[in-house]
mmCIF file of C-alpha atoms in Angstrom:
data_model
loop_
_atom_site.group_PDB
_atom_site.id
_atom_site.type_symbol
_atom_site.label_atom_id
_atom_site.label_comp_id
_atom_site.label_asym_id
_atom_site.label_seq_id
_atom_site.Cartn_x
_atom_site.Cartn_y
_atom_site.Cartn_z
ATOM 1 C CA MET A 413 153.635 32.665 -136.075
ATOM 2 C CA ALA A 414 151.738 34.798 -133.562
ATOM 3 C CA ASN A 415 152.946 38.015 -135.153
ATOM 4 C CA GLY A 416 155.037 39.106 -138.110
ATOM 5 C CA GLN A 417 158.459 38.964 -136.472
ATOM 6 C CA TRP A 418 161.121 37.951 -138.962
ATOM 7 C CA TYR A 419 162.888 34.888 -137.590
ATOM 8 C CA PRO A 420 165.391 32.952 -139.752
ATOM 9 C CA PRO A 421 165.413 29.170 -139.102
ATOM 10 C CA GLU A 422 169.212 29.105 -138.900
ATOM 11 C CA TRP A 423 169.354 31.427 -135.884
ATOM 12 C CA PRO A 424 169.330 28.745 -133.119
ATOM 13 C CA ASP A 425 172.322 26.910 -134.583
ATOM 14 C CA ARG A 426 174.239 30.146 -135.064
ATOM 15 C CA ILE A 427 173.402 31.340 -131.547
ATOM 16 C CA ARG A 428 174.651 28.061 -130.086
ATOM 17 C CA ALA A 429 177.834 28.297 -132.151
ATOM 18 C CA LEU A 430 178.406 31.824 -130.873
ATOM 19 C CA ALA A 431 177.854 30.712 -127.262
ATOM 20 C CA GLU A 432 180.272 27.810 -127.747
ATOM 21 C CA GLY A 433 182.937 30.048 -129.227
ATOM 22 C CA SER A 434 182.962 28.405 -132.665
ATOM 23 C CA LEU A 435 181.407 31.412 -134.411
ATOM 24 C CA THR A 436 183.339 34.659 -134.778
ATOM 25 C CA PRO A 437 181.072 37.715 -135.124
ATOM 26 C CA VAL A 438 181.299 39.609 -138.401
ATOM 27 C CA VAL A 439 182.207 43.298 -138.064
ATOM 28 C CA PRO A 440 179.027 45.286 -138.816
ATOM 29 C CA LYS A 441 178.974 47.683 -141.757
ATOM 30 C CA ARG A 442 177.677 51.200 -141.230
ATOM 31 C CA ALA A 443 174.277 51.815 -142.774
ATOM 32 C CA ALA A 444 171.412 54.292 -142.745
ATOM 33 C CA THR A 445 167.678 54.041 -143.329
ATOM 34 C CA VAL A 446 164.993 56.715 -143.569
ATOM 35 C CA MET A 447 161.423 56.700 -142.302
ATOM 36 C CA LEU A 448 159.912 58.975 -144.927
ATOM 37 C CA LEU A 449 156.677 60.577 -143.705
ATOM 38 C CA ARG A 450 153.842 62.440 -145.386
ATOM 39 C CA ASP A 451 150.763 63.923 -143.756
ATOM 40 C CA THR A 452 147.270 62.581 -144.433
ATOM 41 C CA ASP A 453 143.826 63.493 -143.086
ATOM 42 C CA SER A 454 144.182 60.717 -140.504
ATOM 43 C CA GLY A 455 147.772 61.449 -139.474
ATOM 44 C CA PRO A 456 151.216 60.816 -140.952
ATOM 45 C CA ALA A 457 151.890 57.820 -143.179
ATOM 46 C CA VAL A 458 155.297 56.207 -143.615
ATOM 47 C CA HIS A 459 156.780 54.888 -146.847
ATOM 48 C CA MET A 460 157.667 51.194 -146.661
ATOM 49 C CA LEU A 461 158.954 48.662 -149.160
ATOM 50 C CA ARG A 462 158.705 44.890 -149.158
ATOM 51 C CA ARG A 463 161.994 43.135 -149.754
ATOM 52 C CA ARG A 464 161.887 40.490 -152.472
ATOM 53 C CA ALA A 465 161.503 36.958 -151.123
ATOM 54 C CA SER A 466 164.693 36.010 -152.962
ATOM 55 C CA MET A 467 166.792 38.469 -150.920
ATOM 56 C CA ALA A 468 169.411 36.777 -148.741
ATOM 57 C CA PHE A 469 168.758 39.209 -145.882
ATOM 58 C CA ALA A 470 165.192 39.627 -144.574
ATOM 59 C CA GLY A 471 163.489 38.422 -147.746
ATOM 60 C CA GLY A 472 159.759 39.191 -147.688
ATOM 61 C CA ALA A 473 160.061 41.622 -144.797
ATOM 62 C CA TYR A 474 158.776 45.191 -144.869
ATOM 63 C CA ALA A 475 161.402 47.875 -144.290
ATOM 64 C CA TYR A 476 162.299 51.479 -145.099
ATOM 65 C CA PRO A 477 164.545 52.773 -147.878
ATOM 66 C CA GLY A 478 168.164 52.431 -146.830
ATOM 67 C CA GLY A 479 171.461 50.694 -147.279
ATOM 68 C CA GLY A 480 175.139 50.599 -146.508
ATOM 69 C CA VAL A 481 177.627 53.451 -146.527
ATOM 70 C CA ASP A 482 179.597 53.904 -149.752
ATOM 71 C CA PRO A 483 183.271 54.757 -148.968
ATOM 72 C CA ARG A 484 182.855 57.772 -151.259
ATOM 73 C CA ASP A 485 180.139 59.105 -148.953
ATOM 74 C CA GLU A 486 183.051 60.548 -146.962
ATOM 75 C CA HIS A 487 184.239 62.652 -149.917
ATOM 76 C CA ARG A 488 183.772 66.408 -149.712
ATOM 77 C CA ILE A 489 180.209 67.243 -150.604
ATOM 78 C CA ARG A 490 177.985 70.302 -150.921
ATOM 79 C CA TRP A 491 176.353 70.484 -147.510
ATOM 80 C CA ALA A 492 173.528 72.459 -145.909
ATOM 81 C CA GLY A 493 172.080 72.324 -142.419
ATOM 82 C CA PRO A 494 173.806 71.432 -139.141
ATOM 83 C CA THR A 495 177.571 71.130 -139.425
ATOM 84 C CA ARG A 496 179.458 67.862 -139.686
ATOM 85 C CA ALA A 497 180.730 68.500 -136.160
ATOM 86 C CA TRP A 498 177.136 68.769 -134.910
ATOM 87 C CA TRP A 499 176.206 65.531 -136.626
ATOM 88 C CA ALA A 500 179.331 63.811 -135.276
ATOM 89 C CA GLN A 501 178.269 64.649 -131.734
ATOM 90 C CA ARG A 502 174.667 63.623 -132.400
ATOM 91 C CA LEU A 503 175.557 60.270 -133.961
ATOM 92 C CA GLY A 504 178.479 59.490 -131.641
ATOM 93 C CA VAL A 505 181.077 59.108 -134.393
ATOM 94 C CA ASP A 506 183.828 61.224 -135.960
ATOM 95 C CA GLU A 507 183.048 63.893 -138.559
ATOM 96 C CA ALA A 508 183.972 61.789 -141.585
ATOM 97 C CA ALA A 509 181.754 58.945 -140.428
ATOM 98 C CA ALA A 510 178.928 61.350 -139.568
ATOM 99 C CA GLN A 511 178.974 62.808 -143.071
ATOM 100 C CA ALA A 512 179.054 59.334 -144.598
ATOM 101 C CA ILE A 513 176.069 58.146 -142.548
ATOM 102 C CA VAL A 514 173.964 61.237 -143.331
ATOM 103 C CA CYS A 515 175.025 61.058 -146.971
ATOM 104 C CA ALA A 516 174.074 57.372 -147.129
ATOM 105 C CA ALA A 517 170.627 58.182 -145.712
ATOM 106 C CA VAL A 518 169.962 60.802 -148.399
ATOM 107 C CA ARG A 519 171.572 58.830 -151.227
ATOM 108 C CA GLU A 520 169.779 55.566 -150.458
ATOM 109 C CA THR A 521 166.422 57.339 -150.188
ATOM 110 C CA TYR A 522 166.964 58.705 -153.679
ATOM 111 C CA GLU A 523 168.235 55.383 -155.046
ATOM 112 C CA GLU A 524 165.365 53.304 -153.624
ATOM 113 C CA ALA A 525 162.434 55.732 -153.471
ATOM 114 C CA GLY A 526 163.298 58.458 -155.989
ATOM 115 C CA VAL A 527 163.070 61.118 -153.265
ATOM 116 C CA LEU A 528 165.936 63.598 -152.964
ATOM 117 C CA LEU A 529 166.619 65.625 -149.808
ATOM 118 C CA ALA A 530 168.744 68.245 -151.556
ATOM 119 C CA GLY A 531 168.294 71.693 -153.028
ATOM 120 C CA PRO A 532 169.986 74.452 -155.034
ATOM 121 C CA THR A 533 170.216 76.652 -151.918
ATOM 122 C CA ASP A 534 170.434 76.062 -148.165
ATOM 123 C CA ALA A 535 166.721 76.899 -147.849
ATOM 124 C CA SER A 536 165.239 75.158 -150.895
ATOM 125 C CA VAL A 537 164.635 71.603 -152.054
ATOM 126 C CA VAL A 538 164.256 70.187 -155.545
ATOM 127 C CA GLY A 539 160.739 69.492 -156.818
ATOM 128 C CA ASP A 540 159.987 66.860 -159.430
ATOM 129 C CA THR A 541 162.815 64.317 -159.710
ATOM 130 C CA THR A 542 161.270 62.190 -162.452
ATOM 131 C CA GLY A 543 162.366 62.061 -166.067
ATOM 132 C CA GLU A 544 164.966 60.286 -168.175
ATOM 133 C CA ASP A 545 167.888 62.481 -167.078
ATOM 134 C CA TRP A 546 167.116 61.997 -163.383
ATOM 135 C CA GLU A 547 166.687 58.268 -163.911
ATOM 136 C CA ALA A 548 170.050 58.044 -165.666
ATOM 137 C CA ASP A 549 171.734 59.708 -162.689
ATOM 138 C CA ARG A 550 169.883 57.481 -160.222
ATOM 139 C CA ALA A 551 170.955 54.368 -162.133
ATOM 140 C CA GLY A 552 174.550 55.641 -162.101
ATOM 141 C CA LEU A 553 174.408 56.002 -158.334
ATOM 142 C CA VAL A 554 172.987 52.493 -157.893
ATOM 143 C CA ALA A 555 175.709 51.039 -160.118
ATOM 144 C CA ARG A 556 178.316 53.084 -158.216
ATOM 145 C CA ASP A 557 179.444 54.593 -161.519
ATOM 146 C CA LEU A 558 178.613 57.978 -160.013
ATOM 147 C CA SER A 559 179.365 59.174 -156.495
ATOM 148 C CA PHE A 560 176.765 61.183 -154.613
ATOM 149 C CA ALA A 561 179.146 64.145 -154.413
ATOM 150 C CA GLU A 562 179.584 64.090 -158.210
ATOM 151 C CA PHE A 563 175.831 63.832 -158.680
ATOM 152 C CA LEU A 564 175.129 66.858 -156.488
ATOM 153 C CA ASP A 565 177.907 68.915 -158.064
ATOM 154 C CA ARG A 566 176.653 68.122 -161.549
ATOM 155 C CA ARG A 567 173.211 69.426 -160.650
ATOM 156 C CA GLY A 568 174.312 72.330 -158.477
ATOM 157 C CA LEU A 569 172.660 70.896 -155.377
ATOM 158 C CA ALA A 570 173.514 70.770 -151.686
ATOM 159 C CA LEU A 571 172.591 67.916 -149.343
ATOM 160 C CA ARG A 572 169.948 69.209 -146.905
ATOM 161 C CA SER A 573 171.003 67.562 -143.652
ATOM 162 C CA ASP A 574 168.492 69.735 -141.786
ATOM 163 C CA LEU A 575 165.660 67.767 -143.400
ATOM 164 C CA LEU A 576 166.717 64.669 -141.448
ATOM 165 C CA GLY A 577 166.189 63.798 -137.812
ATOM 166 C CA ALA A 578 168.259 61.035 -136.203
ATOM 167 C CA TRP A 579 165.790 58.665 -134.522
ATOM 168 C CA THR A 580 167.455 55.469 -133.269
ATOM 169 C CA ARG A 581 170.348 53.081 -133.856
ATOM 170 C CA TRP A 582 170.270 49.295 -134.116
ATOM 171 C CA ILE A 583 173.112 46.829 -134.648
ATOM 172 C CA THR A 584 172.462 43.431 -136.256
ATOM 173 C CA PRO A 585 172.943 40.593 -133.723
ATOM 174 C CA GLU A 586 176.433 39.098 -133.429
ATOM 175 C CA PHE A 587 175.284 35.709 -134.700
ATOM 176 C CA GLU A 588 174.047 37.077 -138.040
ATOM 177 C CA PRO A 589 176.241 36.423 -141.119
ATOM 178 C CA ARG A 590 175.393 39.884 -142.504
ATOM 179 C CA ARG A 591 175.677 42.628 -139.923
ATOM 180 C CA TYR A 592 174.860 46.334 -140.075
ATOM 181 C CA ASP A 593 175.279 49.213 -137.660
ATOM 182 C CA THR A 594 172.234 51.168 -138.781
ATOM 183 C CA TRP A 595 171.127 54.682 -137.936
ATOM 184 C CA PHE A 596 167.402 55.326 -138.470
ATOM 185 C CA PHE A 597 166.309 58.802 -139.540
ATOM 186 C CA VAL A 598 162.953 60.526 -140.019
ATOM 187 C CA ALA A 599 162.208 62.942 -142.859
ATOM 188 C CA ALA A 600 159.155 64.524 -144.463
ATOM 189 C CA LEU A 601 158.401 63.987 -148.146
ATOM 190 C CA PRO A 602 159.435 67.247 -149.866
ATOM 191 C CA GLU A 603 156.677 69.203 -151.576
ATOM 192 C CA GLY A 604 156.461 68.417 -155.273
ATOM 193 C CA GLN A 605 158.224 65.069 -155.003
ATOM 194 C CA ARG A 606 156.629 61.632 -155.035
ATOM 195 C CA THR A 607 157.897 58.185 -154.168
ATOM 196 C CA ARG A 608 158.178 55.290 -156.553
ATOM 197 C CA ASN A 609 159.522 51.759 -156.310
ATOM 198 C CA ALA A 610 162.989 52.363 -157.707
ATOM 199 C CA SER A 611 164.643 49.544 -155.790
ATOM 200 C CA THR A 612 165.630 46.259 -157.403
ATOM 201 C CA GLU A 613 165.448 44.765 -153.907
ATOM 202 C CA ALA A 614 161.730 45.473 -153.396
ATOM 203 C CA ASP A 615 158.629 44.033 -155.057
ATOM 204 C CA ARG A 616 156.095 46.353 -153.413
ATOM 205 C CA THR A 617 155.919 49.769 -151.782
ATOM 206 C CA VAL A 618 153.173 51.280 -149.624
ATOM 207 C CA TRP A 619 152.287 54.435 -147.741
ATOM 208 C CA ILE A 620 150.783 53.278 -144.465
ATOM 209 C CA ARG A 621 149.967 54.791 -141.086
ATOM 210 C CA PRO A 622 152.383 53.462 -138.449
ATOM 211 C CA ALA A 623 149.497 52.263 -136.271
ATOM 212 C CA ASP A 624 147.969 50.342 -139.194
ATOM 213 C CA ALA A 625 151.309 48.741 -140.074
ATOM 214 C CA ALA A 626 151.846 47.748 -136.444
ATOM 215 C CA ALA A 627 148.340 46.240 -136.265
ATOM 216 C CA SER A 628 149.018 44.208 -139.413
ATOM 217 C CA TYR A 629 152.295 43.009 -137.892
ATOM 218 C CA ASP A 630 150.488 41.981 -134.699
ATOM 219 C CA LYS A 631 148.070 39.905 -136.810
ATOM 220 C CA GLY A 632 150.944 38.218 -138.624
ATOM 221 C CA GLU A 633 149.996 39.888 -141.916
ATOM 222 C CA LEU A 634 153.163 41.940 -142.380
ATOM 223 C CA LEU A 635 156.612 40.469 -141.794
ATOM 224 C CA MET A 636 159.140 42.805 -140.162
ATOM 225 C CA MET A 637 162.484 42.808 -138.393
ATOM 226 C CA PRO A 638 162.510 44.005 -134.754
ATOM 227 C CA PRO A 639 163.880 47.509 -135.473
ATOM 228 C CA THR A 640 161.190 48.129 -138.095
ATOM 229 C CA ILE A 641 158.226 47.303 -135.897
ATOM 230 C CA ALA A 642 159.880 49.026 -132.922
ATOM 231 C CA THR A 643 160.237 52.291 -134.829
ATOM 232 C CA LEU A 644 156.697 52.054 -136.178
ATOM 233 C CA ARG A 645 155.389 51.823 -132.636
ATOM 234 C CA GLN A 646 157.552 54.812 -131.669
ATOM 235 C CA LEU A 647 156.015 56.901 -134.478
ATOM 236 C CA THR A 648 152.380 56.250 -133.545
ATOM 237 C CA PRO A 649 151.992 59.101 -130.994
ATOM 238 C CA TYR A 650 152.785 61.837 -133.543
ATOM 239 C CA ASP A 651 149.968 63.552 -135.427
ATOM 240 C CA SER A 652 152.159 65.074 -138.138
ATOM 241 C CA ALA A 653 155.492 64.620 -139.857
ATOM 242 C CA ALA A 654 156.635 67.940 -138.397
ATOM 243 C CA HIS A 655 155.938 66.785 -134.845
ATOM 244 C CA ALA A 656 157.918 63.582 -135.390
ATOM 245 C CA LEU A 657 160.848 65.566 -136.773
ATOM 246 C CA ALA A 658 160.663 67.988 -133.842
ATOM 247 C CA ALA A 659 160.947 65.044 -131.427
ATOM 248 C CA ALA A 660 164.043 63.574 -133.100
ATOM 249 C CA PRO A 661 166.749 65.699 -131.383
ATOM 250 C CA ASP A 662 165.730 64.360 -127.978
ATOM 251 C CA ARG A 663 165.786 60.707 -129.034
ATOM 252 C CA ASP A 664 168.311 58.392 -127.352
ATOM 253 C CA LEU A 665 170.756 57.004 -129.931
ATOM 254 C CA THR A 666 172.282 54.343 -127.693
ATOM 255 C CA ALA A 667 172.692 51.321 -129.964
ATOM 256 C CA VAL A 668 170.263 48.427 -129.541
ATOM 257 C CA LEU A 669 172.070 45.086 -129.845
ATOM 258 C CA ALA A 670 170.375 41.712 -129.343
ATOM 259 C CA GLN A 671 171.673 39.486 -126.561
ATOM 260 C CA ALA A 672 171.588 35.688 -126.563
ATOM 261 C CA ARG A 673 172.281 33.532 -123.528
ATOM 262 C CA LEU A 674 172.016 29.861 -122.624
ATOM 263 C CA ASP A 675 169.728 29.187 -119.663
ATOM 264 C CA ASP A 676 169.352 25.513 -118.588
ATOM 265 C CA GLY A 677 169.854 24.367 -122.163
ATOM 266 C CA GLU A 678 167.396 26.916 -123.475
ATOM 267 C CA ILE A 679 168.454 29.855 -125.619
ATOM 268 C CA VAL A 680 167.002 33.175 -124.508
ATOM 269 C CA LEU A 681 167.184 35.832 -127.215
ATOM 270 C CA SER A 682 166.383 39.412 -126.210
ATOM 271 C CA TRP A 683 166.719 43.003 -127.348
ATOM 272 C CA PRO A 684 167.434 45.369 -124.415
ATOM 273 C CA GLY A 685 164.554 47.765 -123.888
ATOM 274 C CA HIS A 686 162.261 45.830 -126.224
ATOM 275 C CA ASP A 687 160.718 42.965 -124.271
ATOM 276 C CA GLU A 688 158.195 42.096 -126.990
ATOM 277 C CA PHE A 689 160.945 40.519 -129.094
ATOM 278 C CA THR A 690 162.244 38.111 -126.435
ATOM 279 C CA LYS A 691 162.375 34.530 -127.703
ATOM 280 C CA HIS A 692 162.849 31.286 -125.727
ATOM 281 C CA ILE A 693 164.326 28.516 -127.844
ATOM 282 C CA PRO A 694 164.400 24.994 -126.354
ATOM 283 C CA SER A 695 167.369 22.820 -127.166
ATOM 284 C CA GLY A 696 166.786 21.559 -130.694
ATOM 285 C CA GLY A 697 163.380 23.259 -130.810
ATOM 286 C CA ALA A 698 161.613 26.199 -132.387
ATOM 287 C CA PRO A 699 161.235 29.629 -130.776
ATOM 288 C CA ALA A 700 158.394 30.325 -128.397
#
């Protein structure tokens, strides 16, 4: 492996089946993930977790906190920041879906990293979110015994959508058995809060500069999926979390979807706009 690109061994067979018409693509589920940033003396660092090797999807790969939309994420919720209509236009979906995607981003960040982008007023954010009572609520959210709207109401908090910046959108390739339509967001770690490995899906978490993570990927030391390394490279020019957030509104959210074609018996797998991920797979062979 020349770099750390995550590449499942079953992909060639599934790609061929898709090309032959014997594989029907699974409808992707909506999801959200958050690139949580904090400033350091040498520039912003991003919070990443390593998925357990036993995970069916991307086991062993480094990723950001995130997950699928809960149907209850569309329920009425205490909201601060840009309106649902604004988010609908920004994300290219209807208002209910926009709320659910933003809600999923905030909820999953709390579930997996213990960081909560919410506050008692439209201009404030909670501080320390550790302690037995917070942990009980977090566990209730993970178990889906508690909806995010109920959690916020119980604590008198409003979701701070203004603390998020929509960054990019990737859709899992059509030949994958588990597919997600994922919106990537950026956010700064709120003052007074700290991350922790609260995810049952991760065995390690790190704060790392995007350039350092990308260099480790290039050396084959860190395993990542294409959207993860792509977004890390996109973050490297920014010298602070604030500058990255300020750049988010101008980011193109056109979905990136991998394309696979047969060319003289060879499979060519590519991601539009991201040439570094192109793979050439000989008939019956391994990717090159």
